[in-house]
PDB file of N, CA and C and ligand atoms in Angstrom:
ATOM      1  N   UNK A  30     -11.416   4.093   7.542  1.00 49.00           N
ATOM      2  CA  UNK A  30      -9.716   4.268   7.215  1.00 49.00           C
ATOM      3  C   UNK A  30      -8.997   3.400   8.488  1.00 49.00           C
ATOM      4  N   UNK A  31      -8.222   3.104   7.719  1.00 51.00           N
ATOM      5  CA  UNK A  31      -6.907   2.613   8.787  1.00 51.00           C
ATOM      6  C   UNK A  31      -6.817   3.508   9.512  1.00 51.00           C
ATOM      7  N   UNK A  32      -5.970   3.038  10.621  1.00 54.00           N
ATOM      8  CA  UNK A  32      -5.413   3.518  11.731  1.00 54.00           C
ATOM      9  C   UNK A  32      -3.951   3.108  11.806  1.00 54.00           C
ATOM     10  N   UNK A  33      -3.423   2.126  11.145  1.00 57.00           N
ATOM     11  CA  UNK A  33      -2.032   1.718  11.059  1.00 57.00           C
ATOM     12  C   UNK A  33      -1.235   2.843  10.656  1.00 57.00           C
ATOM     13  N   UNK A  34      -1.223   3.573   9.649  1.00 57.00           N
ATOM     14  CA  UNK A  34      -0.534   4.318   9.245  1.00 57.00           C
ATOM     15  C   UNK A  34      -0.864   6.010   9.294  1.00 57.00           C
ATOM     16  N   UNK A  35      -0.096   6.917   9.479  1.00 61.00           N
ATOM     17  CA  UNK A  35      -0.306   7.995   9.354  1.00 61.00           C
ATOM     18  C   UNK A  35      -0.373   8.653   8.408  1.00 61.00           C
ATOM     19  N   UNK A  36       0.748   8.157   7.427  1.00 72.00           N
ATOM     20  CA  UNK A  36       0.631   8.622   6.421  1.00 72.00           C
ATOM     21  C   UNK A  36      -0.242   9.117   5.063  1.00 72.00           C
ATOM     22  N   UNK A  37      -0.707   9.960   4.797  1.00 83.00           N
ATOM     23  CA  UNK A  37      -1.641  10.181   4.013  1.00 83.00           C
ATOM     24  C   UNK A  37      -1.290  10.334   2.136  1.00 83.00           C
ATOM     25  N   UNK A  38      -1.846   9.084   1.634  1.00 87.00           N
ATOM     26  CA  UNK A  38      -1.225   9.127   0.180  1.00 87.00           C
ATOM     27  C   UNK A  38      -1.517  10.247  -0.474  1.00 87.00           C
ATOM     28  N   UNK A  39      -0.311  10.616  -1.243  1.00 91.00           N
ATOM     29  CA  UNK A  39      -0.887  11.532  -2.237  1.00 91.00           C
ATOM     30  C   UNK A  39      -1.446  11.088  -3.180  1.00 91.00           C
ATOM     31  N   UNK A  40      -2.027  12.406  -4.232  1.00 94.00           N
ATOM     32  CA  UNK A  40      -2.872  11.649  -5.141  1.00 94.00           C
ATOM     33  C   UNK A  40      -2.200  11.349  -6.043  1.00 94.00           C
ATOM     34  N   UNK A  41      -2.966  10.152  -7.058  1.00 94.00           N
ATOM     35  CA  UNK A  41      -2.443   9.237  -7.793  1.00 94.00           C
ATOM     36  C   UNK A  41      -1.289  10.426  -8.791  1.00 94.00           C
ATOM     37  N   UNK A  42      -0.437   9.529  -9.656  1.00 88.00           N
ATOM     38  CA  UNK A  42       0.360  10.589 -10.228  1.00 88.00           C
ATOM     39  C   UNK A  42      -0.562  10.088 -11.777  1.00 88.00           C
ATOM     40  N   UNK A  43      -1.276   8.967 -12.171  1.00 93.00           N
ATOM     41  CA  UNK A  43      -1.957   8.491 -13.088  1.00 93.00           C
ATOM     42  C   UNK A  43      -3.350   9.365 -13.536  1.00 93.00           C
ATOM     43  N   UNK A  44      -4.006   9.133 -12.265  1.00 96.00           N
ATOM     44  CA  UNK A  44      -5.333   9.638 -12.445  1.00 96.00           C
ATOM     45  C   UNK A  44      -5.758  10.777 -11.661  1.00 96.00           C
ATOM     46  N   UNK A  45      -4.899  11.349 -10.955  1.00 96.00           N
ATOM     47  CA  UNK A  45      -4.808  12.316  -9.856  1.00 96.00           C
ATOM     48  C   UNK A  45      -6.413  11.727  -8.990  1.00 96.00           C
ATOM     49  N   UNK A  46      -6.564  11.103  -8.468  1.00 95.00           N
ATOM     50  CA  UNK A  46      -7.349  10.826  -7.234  1.00 95.00           C
ATOM     51  C   UNK A  46      -6.687  10.030  -6.031  1.00 95.00           C
ATOM     52  N   UNK A  47      -7.090  10.806  -4.820  1.00 92.00           N
ATOM     53  CA  UNK A  47      -6.588  10.492  -3.360  1.00 92.00           C
ATOM     54  C   UNK A  47      -7.195   9.157  -3.228  1.00 92.00           C
ATOM     55  N   UNK A  48      -6.946   8.922  -1.791  1.00 87.00           N
ATOM     56  CA  UNK A  48      -7.187   7.676  -1.222  1.00 87.00           C
ATOM     57  C   UNK A  48      -6.677   6.132  -2.004  1.00 87.00           C
ATOM     58  N   UNK A  49      -5.308   6.434  -2.287  1.00 93.00           N
ATOM     59  CA  UNK A  49      -4.408   5.234  -2.655  1.00 93.00           C
ATOM     60  C   UNK A  49      -4.073   3.919  -1.249  1.00 93.00           C
ATOM     61  N   UNK A  50      -3.766   3.030  -1.808  1.00 94.00           N
ATOM     62  CA  UNK A  50      -3.761   2.274  -0.175  1.00 94.00           C
ATOM     63  C   UNK A  50      -1.944   1.945  -0.662  1.00 94.00           C
ATOM     64  N   UNK A  51      -1.443   2.101   0.670  1.00 93.00           N
ATOM     65  CA  UNK A  51      -0.092   1.652   1.211  1.00 93.00           C
ATOM     66  C   UNK A  51       0.479   0.104   0.619  1.00 93.00           C
ATOM     67  N   UNK A  52       1.146   0.417  -0.043  1.00 95.00           N
ATOM     68  CA  UNK A  52       1.746  -0.900  -0.208  1.00 95.00           C
ATOM     69  C   UNK A  52       3.412  -1.368   0.751  1.00 95.00           C
ATOM     70  N   UNK A  53       3.027  -2.786   1.430  1.00 94.00           N
ATOM     71  CA  UNK A  53       3.729  -3.097   2.690  1.00 94.00           C
ATOM     72  C   UNK A  53       4.605  -4.028   1.839  1.00 94.00           C
ATOM     73  N   UNK A  54       5.853  -4.111   2.099  1.00 95.00           N
ATOM     74  CA  UNK A  54       6.566  -5.038   1.854  1.00 95.00           C
ATOM     75  C   UNK A  54       7.518  -5.921   2.678  1.00 95.00           C
ATOM     76  N   UNK A  55       7.814  -7.053   2.509  1.00 94.00           N
ATOM     77  CA  UNK A  55       8.603  -7.738   3.572  1.00 94.00           C
ATOM     78  C   UNK A  55       7.574  -8.995   4.270  1.00 94.00           C
ATOM     79  N   UNK A  56       7.895  -9.172   5.130  1.00 93.00           N
ATOM     80  CA  UNK A  56       6.717 -10.198   6.026  1.00 93.00           C
ATOM     81  C   UNK A  56       6.054  -9.510   6.537  1.00 93.00           C
ATOM     82  N   UNK A  57       4.801  -9.746   6.674  1.00 94.00           N
ATOM     83  CA  UNK A  57       3.326  -8.980   6.826  1.00 94.00           C
ATOM     84  C   UNK A  57       3.308  -9.277   8.242  1.00 94.00           C
ATOM     85  N   UNK A  58       3.085  -8.770   9.341  1.00 95.00           N
ATOM     86  CA  UNK A  58       2.376  -8.579  10.667  1.00 95.00           C
ATOM     87  C   UNK A  58       1.006  -9.297  10.465  1.00 95.00           C
ATOM     88  N   UNK A  59       0.277 -10.153  11.596  1.00 96.00           N
ATOM     89  CA  UNK A  59      -1.037 -10.522  11.590  1.00 96.00           C
ATOM     90  C   UNK A  59      -1.761  -9.384  11.062  1.00 96.00           C
ATOM     91  N   UNK A  60      -1.952  -8.118  12.131  1.00 95.00           N
ATOM     92  CA  UNK A  60      -1.961  -7.210  11.772  1.00 95.00           C
ATOM     93  C   UNK A  60      -2.522  -6.601   9.952  1.00 95.00           C
ATOM     94  N   UNK A  61      -1.407  -6.590   9.641  1.00 95.00           N
ATOM     95  CA  UNK A  61      -1.096  -6.451   8.481  1.00 95.00           C
ATOM     96  C   UNK A  61      -1.806  -7.243   7.732  1.00 95.00           C
ATOM     97  N   UNK A  62      -1.786  -8.633   7.838  1.00 96.00           N
ATOM     98  CA  UNK A  62      -2.927  -9.118   6.782  1.00 96.00           C
ATOM     99  C   UNK A  62      -3.917  -9.104   7.173  1.00 96.00           C
ATOM    100  N   UNK A  63      -4.791  -8.426   8.237  1.00 97.00           N
ATOM    101  CA  UNK A  63      -5.761  -8.613   8.602  1.00 97.00           C
ATOM    102  C   UNK A  63      -6.707  -7.220   7.536  1.00 97.00           C
ATOM    103  N   UNK A  64      -5.465  -6.094   7.744  1.00 95.00           N
ATOM    104  CA  UNK A  64      -5.942  -4.788   7.465  1.00 95.00           C
ATOM    105  C   UNK A  64      -6.006  -4.907   5.715  1.00 95.00           C
ATOM    106  N   UNK A  65      -4.954  -5.723   5.170  1.00 96.00           N
ATOM    107  CA  UNK A  65      -5.243  -6.448   3.689  1.00 96.00           C
ATOM    108  C   UNK A  65      -6.138  -6.961   3.026  1.00 96.00           C
ATOM    109  N   UNK A  66      -6.848  -7.816   3.962  1.00 96.00           N
ATOM    110  CA  UNK A  66      -7.772  -8.619   4.058  1.00 96.00           C
ATOM    111  C   UNK A  66      -9.063  -7.301   3.835  1.00 96.00           C
ATOM    112  N   UNK A  67      -8.977  -6.093   4.574  1.00 95.00           N
ATOM    113  CA  UNK A  67     -10.074  -5.184   4.516  1.00 95.00           C
ATOM    114  C   UNK A  67      -9.964  -4.414   3.623  1.00 95.00           C
ATOM    115  N   UNK A  68      -8.249  -4.357   2.871  1.00 93.00           N
ATOM    116  CA  UNK A  68      -8.449  -3.445   1.578  1.00 93.00           C
ATOM    117  C   UNK A  68      -7.838  -1.921   1.957  1.00 93.00           C
ATOM    118  N   UNK A  69      -7.467  -1.959   3.435  1.00 91.00           N
ATOM    119  CA  UNK A  69      -6.921  -1.068   3.660  1.00 91.00           C
ATOM    120  C   UNK A  69      -5.076  -0.797   3.268  1.00 91.00           C
ATOM    121  N   UNK A  70      -4.490  -1.933   3.362  1.00 94.00           N
ATOM    122  CA  UNK A  70      -3.349  -1.751   2.985  1.00 94.00           C
ATOM    123  C   UNK A  70      -3.158  -2.706   1.706  1.00 94.00           C
ATOM    124  N   UNK A  71      -2.343  -2.895   0.654  1.00 95.00           N
ATOM    125  CA  UNK A  71      -1.509  -4.115   0.045  1.00 95.00           C
ATOM    126  C   UNK A  71       0.021  -4.571   0.211  1.00 95.00           C
ATOM    127  N   UNK A  72      -0.144  -6.005   0.611  1.00 96.00           N
ATOM    128  CA  UNK A  72       0.897  -6.611   0.420  1.00 96.00           C
ATOM    129  C   UNK A  72       1.783  -6.844  -0.460  1.00 96.00           C
ATOM    130  N   UNK A  73       2.871  -6.332  -0.723  1.00 94.00           N
ATOM    131  CA  UNK A  73       4.447  -5.727  -1.700  1.00 94.00           C
ATOM    132  C   UNK A  73       4.731  -7.179  -2.222  1.00 94.00           C
ATOM    133  N   UNK A  74       4.847  -7.804  -0.622  1.00 93.00           N
ATOM    134  CA  UNK A  74       5.754  -9.691  -1.062  1.00 93.00           C
ATOM    135  C   UNK A  74       7.080  -8.851  -0.753  1.00 93.00           C
ATOM    136  N   UNK A  75       8.452  -9.950  -1.037  1.00 91.00           N
ATOM    137  CA  UNK A  75       9.590  -9.489  -1.003  1.00 91.00           C
ATOM    138  C   UNK A  75       9.886  -8.042  -2.357  1.00 91.00           C
ATOM    139  N   UNK A  76      10.375  -7.357  -1.571  1.00 86.00           N
ATOM    140  CA  UNK A  76      10.814  -5.905  -2.744  1.00 86.00           C
ATOM    141  C   UNK A  76      12.069  -5.982  -3.811  1.00 86.00           C
ATOM    142  N   UNK A  77      11.416  -6.096  -4.627  1.00 83.00           N
ATOM    143  CA  UNK A  77      12.554  -5.977  -6.112  1.00 83.00           C
ATOM    144  C   UNK A  77      13.071  -4.935  -6.168  1.00 83.00           C
ATOM    145  N   UNK A  78      14.349  -5.025  -5.859  1.00 86.00           N
ATOM    146  CA  UNK A  78      15.630  -3.451  -5.915  1.00 86.00           C
ATOM    147  C   UNK A  78      14.951  -2.766  -6.749  1.00 86.00           C
ATOM    148  N   UNK A  79      15.057  -1.093  -6.486  1.00 86.00           N
ATOM    149  CA  UNK A  79      14.982  -0.652  -7.638  1.00 86.00           C
ATOM    150  C   UNK A  79      13.237  -0.498  -8.079  1.00 86.00           C
ATOM    151  N   UNK A  80      12.553  -1.216  -7.290  1.00 84.00           N
ATOM    152  CA  UNK A  80      10.645  -0.907  -7.950  1.00 84.00           C
ATOM    153  C   UNK A  80       9.987  -1.190  -6.272  1.00 84.00           C
ATOM    154  N   UNK A  81      10.244  -0.401  -6.002  1.00 90.00           N
ATOM    155  CA  UNK A  81       9.053  -0.558  -4.594  1.00 90.00           C
ATOM    156  C   UNK A  81       8.439   0.815  -4.423  1.00 90.00           C
ATOM    157  N   UNK A  82       7.080   0.717  -5.068  1.00 93.00           N
ATOM    158  CA  UNK A  82       6.580   1.783  -5.314  1.00 93.00           C
ATOM    159  C   UNK A  82       5.443   1.559  -3.998  1.00 93.00           C
ATOM    160  N   UNK A  83       5.238   2.962  -3.543  1.00 92.00           N
ATOM    161  CA  UNK A  83       4.639   3.137  -2.200  1.00 92.00           C
ATOM    162  C   UNK A  83       3.152   2.846  -1.872  1.00 92.00           C
ATOM    163  N   UNK A  84       2.489   3.394  -3.050  1.00 94.00           N
ATOM    164  CA  UNK A  84       1.048   3.419  -3.142  1.00 94.00           C
ATOM    165  C   UNK A  84       0.666   2.524  -4.375  1.00 94.00           C
ATOM    166  N   UNK A  85      -0.770   2.369  -3.944  1.00 95.00           N
ATOM    167  CA  UNK A  85      -1.626   1.388  -4.897  1.00 95.00           C
ATOM    168  C   UNK A  85      -2.834   2.272  -5.552  1.00 95.00           C
ATOM    169  N   UNK A  86      -3.393   2.608  -6.375  1.00 95.00           N
ATOM    170  CA  UNK A  86      -4.770   3.095  -6.574  1.00 95.00           C
ATOM    171  C   UNK A  86      -5.604   1.963  -6.959  1.00 95.00           C
ATOM    172  N   UNK A  87      -6.556   3.412  -6.943  1.00 94.00           N
ATOM    173  CA  UNK A  87      -8.047   2.292  -7.688  1.00 94.00           C
ATOM    174  C   UNK A  87      -7.503   1.837  -8.729  1.00 94.00           C
ATOM    175  N   UNK A  88      -7.006   3.242  -9.914  1.00 96.00           N
ATOM    176  CA  UNK A  88      -6.598   2.539 -11.205  1.00 96.00           C
ATOM    177  C   UNK A  88      -5.838   1.428 -11.320  1.00 96.00           C
ATOM    178  N   UNK A  89      -4.988   1.143 -10.497  1.00 95.00           N
ATOM    179  CA  UNK A  89      -4.091   0.277 -11.033  1.00 95.00           C
ATOM    180  C   UNK A  89      -2.675   0.736 -10.862  1.00 95.00           C
ATOM    181  N   UNK A  90      -2.326   1.819 -10.890  1.00 96.00           N
ATOM    182  CA  UNK A  90      -1.415   3.333 -10.540  1.00 96.00           C
ATOM    183  C   UNK A  90      -0.449   2.426  -9.552  1.00 96.00           C
ATOM    184  N   UNK A  91       0.596   1.982  -9.755  1.00 94.00           N
ATOM    185  CA  UNK A  91       1.465   1.947  -8.420  1.00 94.00           C
ATOM    186  C   UNK A  91       2.194   2.978  -8.278  1.00 94.00           C
ATOM    187  N   UNK A  92       2.475   3.998  -7.261  1.00 92.00           N
ATOM    188  CA  UNK A  92       3.775   4.890  -7.697  1.00 92.00           C
ATOM    189  C   UNK A  92       4.500   5.274  -6.098  1.00 92.00           C
TER     190      UNK A  92
HETATM  191 ZN1   ZN B 109      -5.130   6.322 -10.162  1.00 65.15          ZN
END
């Protein structure tokens, strides 16, 4: 698991499974790009106002 982030994801709001990946917005650092390649995090790109979910579940739900 990643050591970049201390926050543990809450259970998925759709399917209830734990272990969702953190969605990171804005310009990613090299570390974050590597982490995204490894599947530890998801790069969200430029955040859209009013729509910035924090977590992406394996089921596809963002919350
Ligand atoms: Zn889910």
